[in-house]
Amino acid sequence: MKTREMATGQDEGNGTPASSGRSFAENQRLDREPNPLKATARDVCVFYGEKQALFDVNLDVEDRSVTALIGPSGCGKSTFLRCLNRMNDTIAGTRVTGRIELDGRDIYEPGLDVVELRARVGMVFQKPNPFPKSIFDNVAYGARIHGLAGDKSDLEEIVSTSLQKASLWNEVKDRLHEPGTGLSGGQQQRLCIARAIAVSPELILMDEPASALDPIATAKIEELIDELKENYCIVIVTHSMQQAARVSQRTAFFHLGNLVEVGPTEQIFTNPQDQRTLDYITGRFG
Amino acid sequence: MAGYAFLAIAVLSIVAYFIGQSAGRRFQAQVGREVHSLPVYHGAFVAVWVGIPALILVLLWLLLQGMVINQLLLASLPDDMTNGVSSARLSLLLSEIHNVAAGRIFTEPSPAIVEAAERYAVWERIARWAMLVVGLSAAIVALFVARSRLAPRFRARNGFELFVSGLMIACSVAAILVTIGIVASLVFEAMRFFAIVPPTEFFFGLNWEPQMPIRADQVAGAGAFGAIPIFVGTLLIAFIAMLVATPIGLFAAIYLVEYADSRVRNVVKPLLEILAGIPTVVYGFFAVLTVAPAVREAGSAMGIAVSPNSALAAGGVMGIMILPFISSLSDDALKAVPRAMRDGALALGATRAETMMQVLLPAALPGIVGGILLAASRAIGETMIVVMAAGLMATLTLNPLDSVTTVTVQIVTLLIGDTEFDSPKTLAAFALGLVLFVVTLSLNIVALKIVQRYRESYE
Ligand SMILES: Nc1ncnc2c1ncn2[C@@H]1O[C@H](COP(=O)(O)OP(=O)(O)OP(=O)(O)O)[C@@H](O)[C@H]1O
Ligand SMILES: [Mg+2]
C-alpha cells in the first residue's frame, strides 16, 4: 500500500493523466523522470531440463509504468515473465538461477511463500481463461482464497470496483451471476484482468493479452492498460510493435534467450543501439 | 474339400491381382498420366471380382448341399419308411444314415439304410467335387470378364472403393444384426416368461424360490418368482463396491494428476492398470479364500455373526476390481481440464489443494460422474466374483454382513444343471437378463452422454 500513495508525485512526471487519446510522443517522452524500481532481475538463467531458455538476463522494472517485452517467437519472453511470479515452478524440470528481487526481496529465497508472492504479482494469460463459474465468482475467487473480504458487502465492493477498473462493469452489472465463459473473447479477457486486479496485486504480468482479440477489443485492453499503470506496475509481452509503442514506457528486446537491449520505448523504436534490435523493429526478421 | 476350394480361390485371387496390376502398368507405359487408376487398383479390382463371387458361391453351396442331399435321400428311401412319419423321426433316420456312412454303427442297420448310406457317400463325394469345379470355373470366368473390362480410362479405383465401402457396410450391418438378434431373443423369451408369471409378481414379489420343483398348475400361485430380493442384493453389493472404489479411485487420480512427481506416477499408473487386467475369476478366489474368512473372523472377534459369503466380502473385492476404472476415467477427466484453468488459479495465488478443490474438480465433475456411472454399470453386471463369493439364497436384507444373491448369480444358477427350455425356471433367467441389460444399457448411455457433453464444453 505504501507504494501506491507515492503515485500522486509521479503523475506529474508522467505527464497527462491516463486517457486513451494519448499520443506516442507524450507517452514515451525520453525526459520523463524514472520511477523507483519495482523488480530487478540479475543474471537470470532458466533451464527447461537440459535446454537453456534464458541467458544471464539483467532487467529493471520501474514501478507505475508499463514495461514491454518484445522479440521473435521462442526468444524467452514468456519464460522471463513466468519467472516473476514463479509460474515456472509449475512446469516439471524447470530450473531458475540468478536473482530476482521484488521490492528488494529475493523471490526465490527458500523462506518465501509462492502463494503469497502470486497474490502480489497478478497474471493475465494470452488466451482468456475464466473459470467455469459465474462472473461474480470469477472476480471474487482471489479475494475469497486470500480472505481479503470481511463479509459479503466487502466482497461485492471488491468485485464491483475490480470490474469498474477493468472497464467491464457496465457490460456485466446486470448479469453477474451468469457464467463467465458466456462472455465474448474481449470481455473474457477484461474479466481475467478484473480477476487479477481484485487481489490488489502490485505487479501485473500480461502475456500477449490481446493476441486472441479483434482490433476493437484490443484497443479497449490497451486503453485499460494505460489507465492501470497509474496504480500498478505492469510487464507486458507483445508481438505487436505498435502495441508496445502505444502502451509502454520501457521496452526490452529479447533474442534467442538473451536480453539484447532495454531502454525507454521511444529510444528502442527510433534509435536502437543494437543491430539485432534494428533488424527486428524494421521487420527484417521475426 | 471346402478347404481346397478356399485355398484355390485365394491363389486365383492373388494371381488375378498380379494380372490386373501388370495390365495397369502396361496402360501407364502406353498412355502415362491418362490412366485413370493406379496399377494396384486395377489389380485389386480384378482380385475382388475373382475372389468374392466364387467365395459366396462356395459358401452358399456348403450351406445348401446338406439340405439338398438329405431331401434326395428321403425321396430315395422306400415309401413305407417315410410315409406318415413325424419330422423328428425323419431326422433320426437321416442321422442314422449319416452315421452308417461314416462307419459309426451302433446297431445292425436295415438293408434299406445301408443302401441309402452308400448312396449318401457317393452323392456327397460328387457334390464336393462339383463344388470345387463350379467355384473354380466361376473364378476363372470372373477373371476373364474383369480383365476384359480393364482399360486406360477404366475407373478401377472407384470400383474397388465401392467394394470396400460395401464390405464395411456389410460388417457393420452384421454387428447390428447380431445385437438386435440377442436383444430380440432376450425380449422374446422374457415375454414367454411373463406369460406364465405375471410381471407384477416378478417386479414386486418379495419371495424368490425358483429352484423348487414346481408343477405347471402351481407356477403362478406360490409367489416364487418375486425378484425384489435379487434386485436389492445386486444393488447392495454394487453399492458396497462403489463405496470402496469411488473414494479410493478418485483420490488416487487426484494424487496422480496433481501431486505425484513423474517417477511415482510412472510406477503407480501401470500398477493400477494391472488391477484392471486381473481376470475376475482370480478376484473371485481372493474374495472366497481370503477376504470372506477375514471378514468373518473380524466379525466373530467382535462378537458379530457374519455369514460366510457376506455381501461385504463380495462387494469389497468387486470395489477393488472397478477401482482402476474410476481412477483412470477421473484421471482423464482431470487431465482434460485445460491447463490454462489450472494456471489461472495458481497465478492468483491459490494453493494446489485450492486449485484442485475449487477449479479442477468442479470442471472435471461431469467426466468423473460419467466414470462413476460406467463403473456402477460394471459392478451391476459383474458375474464371476459374485458367483464365487456371494450367496445363492435370495434373502431380502440390507445388512452387508448377511449373504445376498445377485441377478447375475441367479442367471447362472438357473441355467446350470438340468434345464428345460420352457419351464418358468429357465425362462426367468431371460427375464432377469433383460432387466440387467436395460439397467446397464441406460447407465452406460447416461454416462456416455455426460462425458460427451463435458468434452464438447472444452473444445
Ligand atoms: N514447458 C517448456 N518445456 C520445455 N521448453 C520450453 C517450455 N516452454 C518454453 N520452452 C522453450 O523455451 C524457449 C523460450 O520459450 P518462450 O515460451 O519463453 O518463448 P516466447 O518468447 O514467449 O515465444 P512466443 O512469442 O512464441 O510466445 C523456447 O525455445 C521454447 O521452446
Ligand atoms: Mg510466449
Coordinates of N, CA and C in Angstrom, one line a residue, chain B residues 244 271-293 313-325 378 382-390:
Chain B
V244 N -16.3 -48.6 -1.9 CA -14.9 -48.8 -1.8 C -14.2 -48.1 -2.9
L271 N 0.7 -49.9 -12.2 CA 0.2 -50.9 -11.2 C -1.3 -50.9 -11.1
L272 N -1.9 -49.7 -11.2 CA -3.3 -49.6 -11.2 C -3.9 -50.3 -12.4
E273 N -3.2 -50.1 -13.5 CA -3.7 -50.8 -14.7 C -3.6 -52.3 -14.6
I274 N -2.6 -52.8 -13.9 CA -2.5 -54.2 -13.7 C -3.8 -54.7 -13.0
L275 N -4.3 -54.0 -12.0 CA -5.5 -54.3 -11.3 C -6.6 -54.6 -12.3
A276 N -6.7 -53.7 -13.4 CA -7.7 -53.9 -14.4 C -7.5 -55.1 -15.2
G277 N -6.3 -55.6 -15.3 CA -6.0 -56.8 -16.1 C -6.2 -58.1 -15.4
I278 N -6.4 -58.1 -14.1 CA -6.6 -59.4 -13.4 C -7.9 -60.0 -13.8
P279 N -7.9 -61.3 -14.1 CA -9.1 -61.9 -14.5 C -10.1 -61.9 -13.3
T280 N -11.4 -61.8 -13.6 CA -12.3 -61.6 -12.5 C -12.4 -62.9 -11.7
V281 N -12.1 -64.1 -12.3 CA -12.1 -65.3 -11.5 C -11.1 -65.3 -10.4
V282 N -10.0 -64.6 -10.7 CA -8.9 -64.5 -9.6 C -9.4 -63.6 -8.5
Y283 N -10.2 -62.6 -8.8 CA -10.8 -61.8 -7.8 C -11.7 -62.6 -7.0
G284 N -12.5 -63.5 -7.7 CA -13.4 -64.4 -7.0 C -12.7 -65.3 -6.0
F285 N -11.7 -65.9 -6.4 CA -10.8 -66.7 -5.5 C -10.5 -65.9 -4.2
F286 N -9.9 -64.7 -4.5 CA -9.4 -63.8 -3.5 C -10.6 -63.5 -2.5
A287 N -11.8 -63.3 -3.1 CA -12.9 -63.0 -2.2 C -13.3 -64.2 -1.3
V288 N -13.4 -65.3 -2.0 CA -13.8 -66.5 -1.2 C -12.8 -67.0 -0.2
L289 N -11.5 -67.0 -0.6 CA -10.5 -67.7 0.2 C -9.8 -66.7 1.2
T290 N -9.8 -65.4 0.9 CA -9.1 -64.5 1.7 C -10.0 -63.5 2.4
V291 N -10.7 -62.8 1.6 CA -11.5 -61.7 2.2 C -12.6 -62.2 3.1
A292 N -13.4 -63.1 2.5 CA -14.6 -63.6 3.3 C -14.2 -64.2 4.7
P293 N -13.2 -65.1 4.7 CA -12.8 -65.6 6.0 C -12.3 -64.5 7.0
A313 N -17.8 -59.0 1.7 CA -16.6 -59.5 1.1 C -16.7 -59.4 -0.4
A314 N -17.9 -59.8 -1.0 CA -18.0 -59.8 -2.4 C -18.0 -58.4 -2.9
G315 N -18.7 -57.5 -2.3 CA -18.8 -56.1 -2.7 C -17.4 -55.4 -2.6
G316 N -16.7 -55.7 -1.5 CA -15.4 -55.1 -1.3 C -14.4 -55.5 -2.4
V317 N -14.4 -56.8 -2.7 CA -13.5 -57.2 -3.7 C -13.9 -56.6 -5.1
M318 N -15.2 -56.6 -5.3 CA -15.6 -56.0 -6.6 C -15.2 -54.5 -6.7
G319 N -15.2 -53.9 -5.5 CA -14.8 -52.5 -5.5 C -13.3 -52.4 -5.9
I320 N -12.5 -53.3 -5.5 CA -11.1 -53.3 -5.9 C -11.0 -53.5 -7.4
M321 N -11.9 -54.4 -7.9 CA -11.9 -54.7 -9.4 C -12.2 -53.4 -10.2
I322 N -13.2 -52.6 -9.7 CA -13.6 -51.5 -10.6 C -12.8 -50.2 -10.3
L323 N -12.0 -50.3 -9.2 CA -11.2 -49.1 -8.9 C -10.4 -48.5 -10.0
P324 N -9.6 -49.4 -10.8 CA -8.8 -48.8 -11.8 C -9.7 -48.0 -12.9
F325 N -10.9 -48.5 -13.1 CA -11.9 -47.8 -13.9 C -12.1 -46.4 -13.5
R378 N -20.7 -51.6 -14.6 CA -19.8 -52.7 -14.5 C -20.1 -53.6 -13.2
E382 N -21.3 -57.4 -13.2 CA -20.2 -58.3 -12.9 C -20.7 -59.7 -12.4
T383 N -20.1 -60.7 -12.9 CA -20.6 -62.1 -12.6 C -19.7 -62.9 -11.8
M384 N -18.5 -63.1 -12.2 CA -17.6 -64.1 -11.7 C -17.4 -64.0 -10.2
I385 N -17.1 -62.7 -9.8 CA -16.8 -62.5 -8.3 C -18.0 -62.9 -7.5
V386 N -19.2 -62.5 -7.9 CA -20.4 -62.8 -7.1 C -20.8 -64.3 -7.2
V387 N -20.6 -64.9 -8.3 CA -20.9 -66.3 -8.4 C -20.0 -67.1 -7.4
M388 N -18.8 -66.6 -7.3 CA -17.9 -67.4 -6.3 C -18.1 -66.9 -4.9
A389 N -18.4 -65.6 -4.7 CA -18.3 -65.1 -3.3 C -19.6 -64.7 -2.7
A390 N -20.7 -64.5 -3.6 CA -21.9 -64.1 -2.9 C -22.8 -65.4 -2.7

